[in-house]
Every structure is written in C-alpha cells, then in structure tokens.
Tab-separated table of N, CA and C in Angstrom:
chain	number	residue	atom	x	y	z
C	270	MET	N	19.440	-176.242	-67.166
C	270	MET	CA	18.465	-175.326	-66.621
C	270	MET	C	18.470	-175.449	-65.102
C	271	ASP	N	18.064	-174.449	-64.390
C	271	ASP	CA	18.105	-174.424	-62.932
C	271	ASP	C	16.788	-174.860	-62.301
C	272	ASN	N	16.218	-175.964	-62.761
C	272	ASN	CA	14.962	-176.489	-62.226
C	272	ASN	C	13.833	-175.471	-62.266
C	273	ILE	N	13.779	-174.660	-63.302
C	273	ILE	CA	12.709	-173.682	-63.481
C	273	ILE	C	11.604	-174.342	-64.298
C	274	ARG	N	10.372	-174.253	-63.815
C	274	ARG	CA	9.241	-174.818	-64.535
C	274	ARG	C	8.988	-173.972	-65.777
C	275	ILE	N	8.881	-174.626	-66.908
C	275	ILE	CA	8.663	-173.922	-68.164
C	275	ILE	C	7.180	-173.800	-68.478
C	276	LYS	N	6.394	-174.853	-68.195
C	276	LYS	CA	4.969	-174.839	-68.524
C	276	LYS	C	4.178	-175.471	-67.385
C	277	LYS	N	3.045	-174.843	-67.066
C	277	LYS	CA	2.118	-175.381	-66.069
C	277	LYS	C	0.719	-175.293	-66.657
C	278	THR	N	-0.075	-176.348	-66.489
C	278	THR	CA	-1.472	-176.336	-66.910
C	278	THR	C	-2.331	-176.621	-65.691
C	279	SER	N	-3.242	-175.702	-65.387
C	279	SER	CA	-4.135	-175.851	-64.246
C	279	SER	C	-5.530	-175.404	-64.663
C	280	ASN	N	-6.501	-176.284	-64.536
C	280	ASN	CA	-7.884	-175.996	-64.931
C	280	ASN	C	-7.980	-175.513	-66.377
C	281	GLY	N	-7.169	-176.087	-67.250
C	281	GLY	CA	-7.207	-175.739	-68.662
C	281	GLY	C	-6.468	-174.469	-69.034
C	282	VAL	N	-5.833	-173.805	-68.056
C	282	VAL	CA	-5.087	-172.574	-68.311
C	282	VAL	C	-3.600	-172.909	-68.371
C	283	ASN	N	-2.962	-172.557	-69.486
C	283	ASN	CA	-1.530	-172.794	-69.655
C	283	ASN	C	-0.742	-171.574	-69.220
C	284	THR	N	0.280	-171.798	-68.405
C	284	THR	CA	1.195	-170.742	-67.997
C	284	THR	C	2.596	-171.145	-68.416
C	285	PHE	N	3.256	-170.299	-69.199
C	285	PHE	CA	4.623	-170.532	-69.636
C	285	PHE	C	5.539	-169.581	-68.878
C	286	THR	N	6.651	-170.104	-68.372
C	286	THR	CA	7.614	-169.294	-67.630
C	286	THR	C	8.996	-169.514	-68.241
C	287	PRO	N	9.305	-168.840	-69.337
C	287	PRO	CA	10.598	-169.068	-69.984
C	287	PRO	C	11.771	-168.429	-69.248
C	288	PHE	N	11.506	-167.422	-68.407
C	288	PHE	CA	12.540	-166.745	-67.629
C	288	PHE	C	12.021	-166.543	-66.211
C	289	ALA	N	12.896	-166.278	-65.274
C	289	ALA	CA	12.513	-166.185	-63.862
C	289	ALA	C	11.504	-165.072	-63.581
C	290	HIS	N	11.548	-163.960	-64.302
C	290	HIS	CA	10.683	-162.812	-64.006
C	290	HIS	C	9.693	-162.519	-65.137
C	291	TYR	N	9.330	-163.554	-65.882
C	291	TYR	CA	8.500	-163.364	-67.072
C	291	TYR	C	7.601	-164.581	-67.242
C	292	GLU	N	6.306	-164.364	-67.482
C	292	GLU	CA	5.357	-165.449	-67.721
C	292	GLU	C	4.430	-165.078	-68.866
C	293	VAL	N	3.872	-166.080	-69.486
C	293	VAL	CA	2.759	-165.892	-70.405
C	293	VAL	C	1.634	-166.745	-69.840
C	294	ASP	N	0.605	-166.080	-69.324
C	294	ASP	CA	-0.492	-166.738	-68.620
C	294	ASP	C	-1.750	-166.671	-69.477
C	295	ASN	N	-2.093	-167.796	-70.111
C	295	ASN	CA	-3.269	-167.884	-70.984
C	295	ASN	C	-3.269	-166.790	-72.056
C	296	GLY	N	-2.089	-166.512	-72.611
C	296	GLY	CA	-1.954	-165.532	-73.681
C	296	GLY	C	-1.620	-164.124	-73.220
C	297	THR	N	-1.650	-163.861	-71.908
C	297	THR	CA	-1.339	-162.537	-71.371
C	297	THR	C	0.075	-162.533	-70.799
C	298	THR	N	0.881	-161.558	-71.200
C	298	THR	CA	2.248	-161.447	-70.708
C	298	THR	C	2.266	-160.858	-69.306
C	299	VAL	N	3.050	-161.481	-68.421
C	299	VAL	CA	3.221	-161.003	-67.048
C	299	VAL	C	4.714	-160.856	-66.796
C	300	LYS	N	5.152	-159.652	-66.423
C	300	LYS	CA	6.558	-159.385	-66.106
C	300	LYS	C	6.643	-158.919	-64.671
C	301	TYR	N	7.591	-159.492	-63.914
C	301	TYR	CA	7.782	-159.136	-62.513
C	301	TYR	C	9.009	-158.251	-62.365
C	302	TYR	N	8.917	-157.269	-61.474
C	302	TYR	CA	10.020	-156.357	-61.189
C	302	TYR	C	10.458	-156.580	-59.748
C	303	THR	N	11.762	-156.654	-59.548
C	303	THR	CA	12.285	-156.917	-58.210
C	303	THR	C	13.194	-155.787	-57.749
C	304	PHE	N	13.312	-155.686	-56.439
C	304	PHE	CA	14.258	-154.765	-55.819
C	304	PHE	C	14.800	-155.459	-54.580
C	305	ASN	N	16.099	-155.558	-54.496
C	305	ASN	CA	16.738	-156.173	-53.334
C	305	ASN	C	16.254	-157.612	-53.123
C	306	GLY	N	15.961	-158.307	-54.230
C	306	GLY	CA	15.545	-159.697	-54.159
C	306	GLY	C	14.070	-159.931	-53.890
C	307	LEU	N	13.276	-158.876	-53.760
C	307	LEU	CA	11.844	-159.005	-53.493
C	307	LEU	C	11.042	-158.507	-54.688
C	308	ARG	N	9.932	-159.167	-54.986
C	308	ARG	CA	9.045	-158.683	-56.042
C	308	ARG	C	8.331	-157.438	-55.546
C	309	VAL	N	8.432	-156.355	-56.302
C	309	VAL	CA	7.810	-155.093	-55.891
C	309	VAL	C	6.714	-154.640	-56.852
C	310	ALA	N	6.700	-155.175	-58.068
C	310	ALA	CA	5.685	-154.780	-59.045
C	310	ALA	C	5.559	-155.871	-60.094
C	311	MET	N	4.433	-155.835	-60.804
C	311	MET	CA	4.254	-156.729	-61.946
C	311	MET	C	3.428	-156.001	-62.992
C	312	ARG	N	3.715	-156.297	-64.235
C	312	ARG	CA	2.949	-155.747	-65.352
C	312	ARG	C	2.214	-156.912	-65.994
C	313	ARG	N	0.888	-156.864	-65.968
C	313	ARG	CA	0.046	-157.887	-66.601
C	313	ARG	C	-0.614	-157.215	-67.789
C	314	GLY	N	-0.174	-157.599	-68.992
C	314	GLY	CA	-0.630	-156.896	-70.191
C	314	GLY	C	-0.089	-155.481	-70.151
C	315	SER	N	-0.956	-154.483	-70.167
C	315	SER	CA	-0.505	-153.086	-70.130
C	315	SER	C	-0.701	-152.440	-68.760
C	316	THR	N	-1.179	-153.204	-67.765
C	316	THR	CA	-1.450	-152.643	-66.441
C	316	THR	C	-0.312	-152.951	-65.478
C	317	LEU	N	0.174	-151.921	-64.781
C	317	LEU	CA	1.224	-152.081	-63.784
C	317	LEU	C	0.591	-152.188	-62.404
C	318	TYR	N	0.975	-153.214	-61.660
C	318	TYR	CA	0.495	-153.438	-60.299
C	318	TYR	C	1.671	-153.328	-59.341
C	319	TYR	N	1.442	-152.723	-58.193
C	319	TYR	CA	2.456	-152.633	-57.149
C	319	TYR	C	2.174	-153.708	-56.115
C	320	LEU	N	3.205	-154.443	-55.717
C	320	LEU	CA	3.061	-155.546	-54.778
C	320	LEU	C	3.586	-155.101	-53.421
C	321	HIS	N	2.721	-155.100	-52.424
C	321	HIS	CA	3.078	-154.648	-51.081
C	321	HIS	C	3.268	-155.876	-50.198
C	322	GLY	N	4.428	-155.980	-49.586
C	322	GLY	CA	4.759	-157.154	-48.801
C	322	GLY	C	4.436	-157.030	-47.329
C	323	ASP	N	4.406	-158.193	-46.676
C	323	ASP	CA	4.248	-158.228	-45.227
C	323	ASP	C	5.613	-158.470	-44.584
C	324	HIS	N	5.632	-158.656	-43.286
C	324	HIS	CA	6.896	-158.812	-42.567
C	324	HIS	C	7.598	-160.135	-42.884
C	325	LEU	N	6.919	-161.071	-43.551
C	325	LEU	CA	7.519	-162.347	-43.925
C	325	LEU	C	8.042	-162.353	-45.360
C	326	GLY	N	7.792	-161.267	-46.094
C	326	GLY	CA	8.242	-161.181	-47.471
C	326	GLY	C	7.226	-161.669	-48.491
C	327	SER	N	6.029	-162.036	-48.040
C	327	SER	CA	4.958	-162.454	-48.947
C	327	SER	C	4.177	-161.234	-49.416
C	328	THR	N	3.545	-161.339	-50.581
C	328	THR	CA	2.703	-160.250	-51.065
C	328	THR	C	1.405	-160.237	-50.273
C	329	ALA	N	1.120	-159.118	-49.621
C	329	ALA	CA	-0.082	-158.985	-48.798
C	329	ALA	C	-1.149	-158.144	-49.483
C	330	LEU	N	-0.732	-157.273	-50.415
C	330	LEU	CA	-1.664	-156.346	-51.048
C	330	LEU	C	-1.146	-156.003	-52.436
C	331	THR	N	-2.050	-155.895	-53.396
C	331	THR	CA	-1.710	-155.499	-54.759
C	331	THR	C	-2.536	-154.273	-55.112
C	332	THR	N	-1.859	-153.211	-55.599
C	332	THR	CA	-2.561	-151.996	-55.989
C	332	THR	C	-2.105	-151.563	-57.379
C	333	THR	N	-2.878	-150.658	-57.976
C	333	THR	CA	-2.493	-150.035	-59.241
C	333	THR	C	-2.105	-148.590	-58.940
C	334	GLY	N	-1.755	-147.853	-59.964
C	334	GLY	CA	-1.396	-146.453	-59.784
C	334	GLY	C	-2.539	-145.601	-59.266
C	335	SER	N	-3.773	-146.058	-59.469
C	335	SER	CA	-4.921	-145.293	-58.980
C	335	SER	C	-5.352	-145.724	-57.579
C	336	GLY	N	-4.637	-146.661	-57.004
C	336	GLY	CA	-4.938	-147.070	-55.632
C	336	GLY	C	-5.393	-148.458	-55.590
C-alpha cells in the first residue's frame, strides 16, 4: 500500500478511506472529484458540493448547485 490511511477515529467518529478519492465518514459515503490534480467537487451522500480553491491550492469555499 502507498502509506494511505485506511481508518481514522476522532471524537468517536470513524472515517474509512479505502481509496484515495473515496471515504466512508460515520456511515456517510464521500467521493472526491479531481481535475488536473486538484479536488474540484465532492459528493457527500446524495449532495454534490463544489470546492473553490485559493491561489495556494487549498479549498477556500464550498458551495452546492443552489449557491
């Protein structure tokens, strides 16, 4: 394996990361979408969120389709 964390427990919440762009966070599935090596969106359960980055490549703002 490439040193990818499979399970994390923080404050009683278990997060499983079986693949680089996929998590199960306390029973909710989270899938990340990338473009050109940057995360641009994530789907948490059935909701799609858009990730807006800053000039350093960090996520600065998260929005949904309704704004």
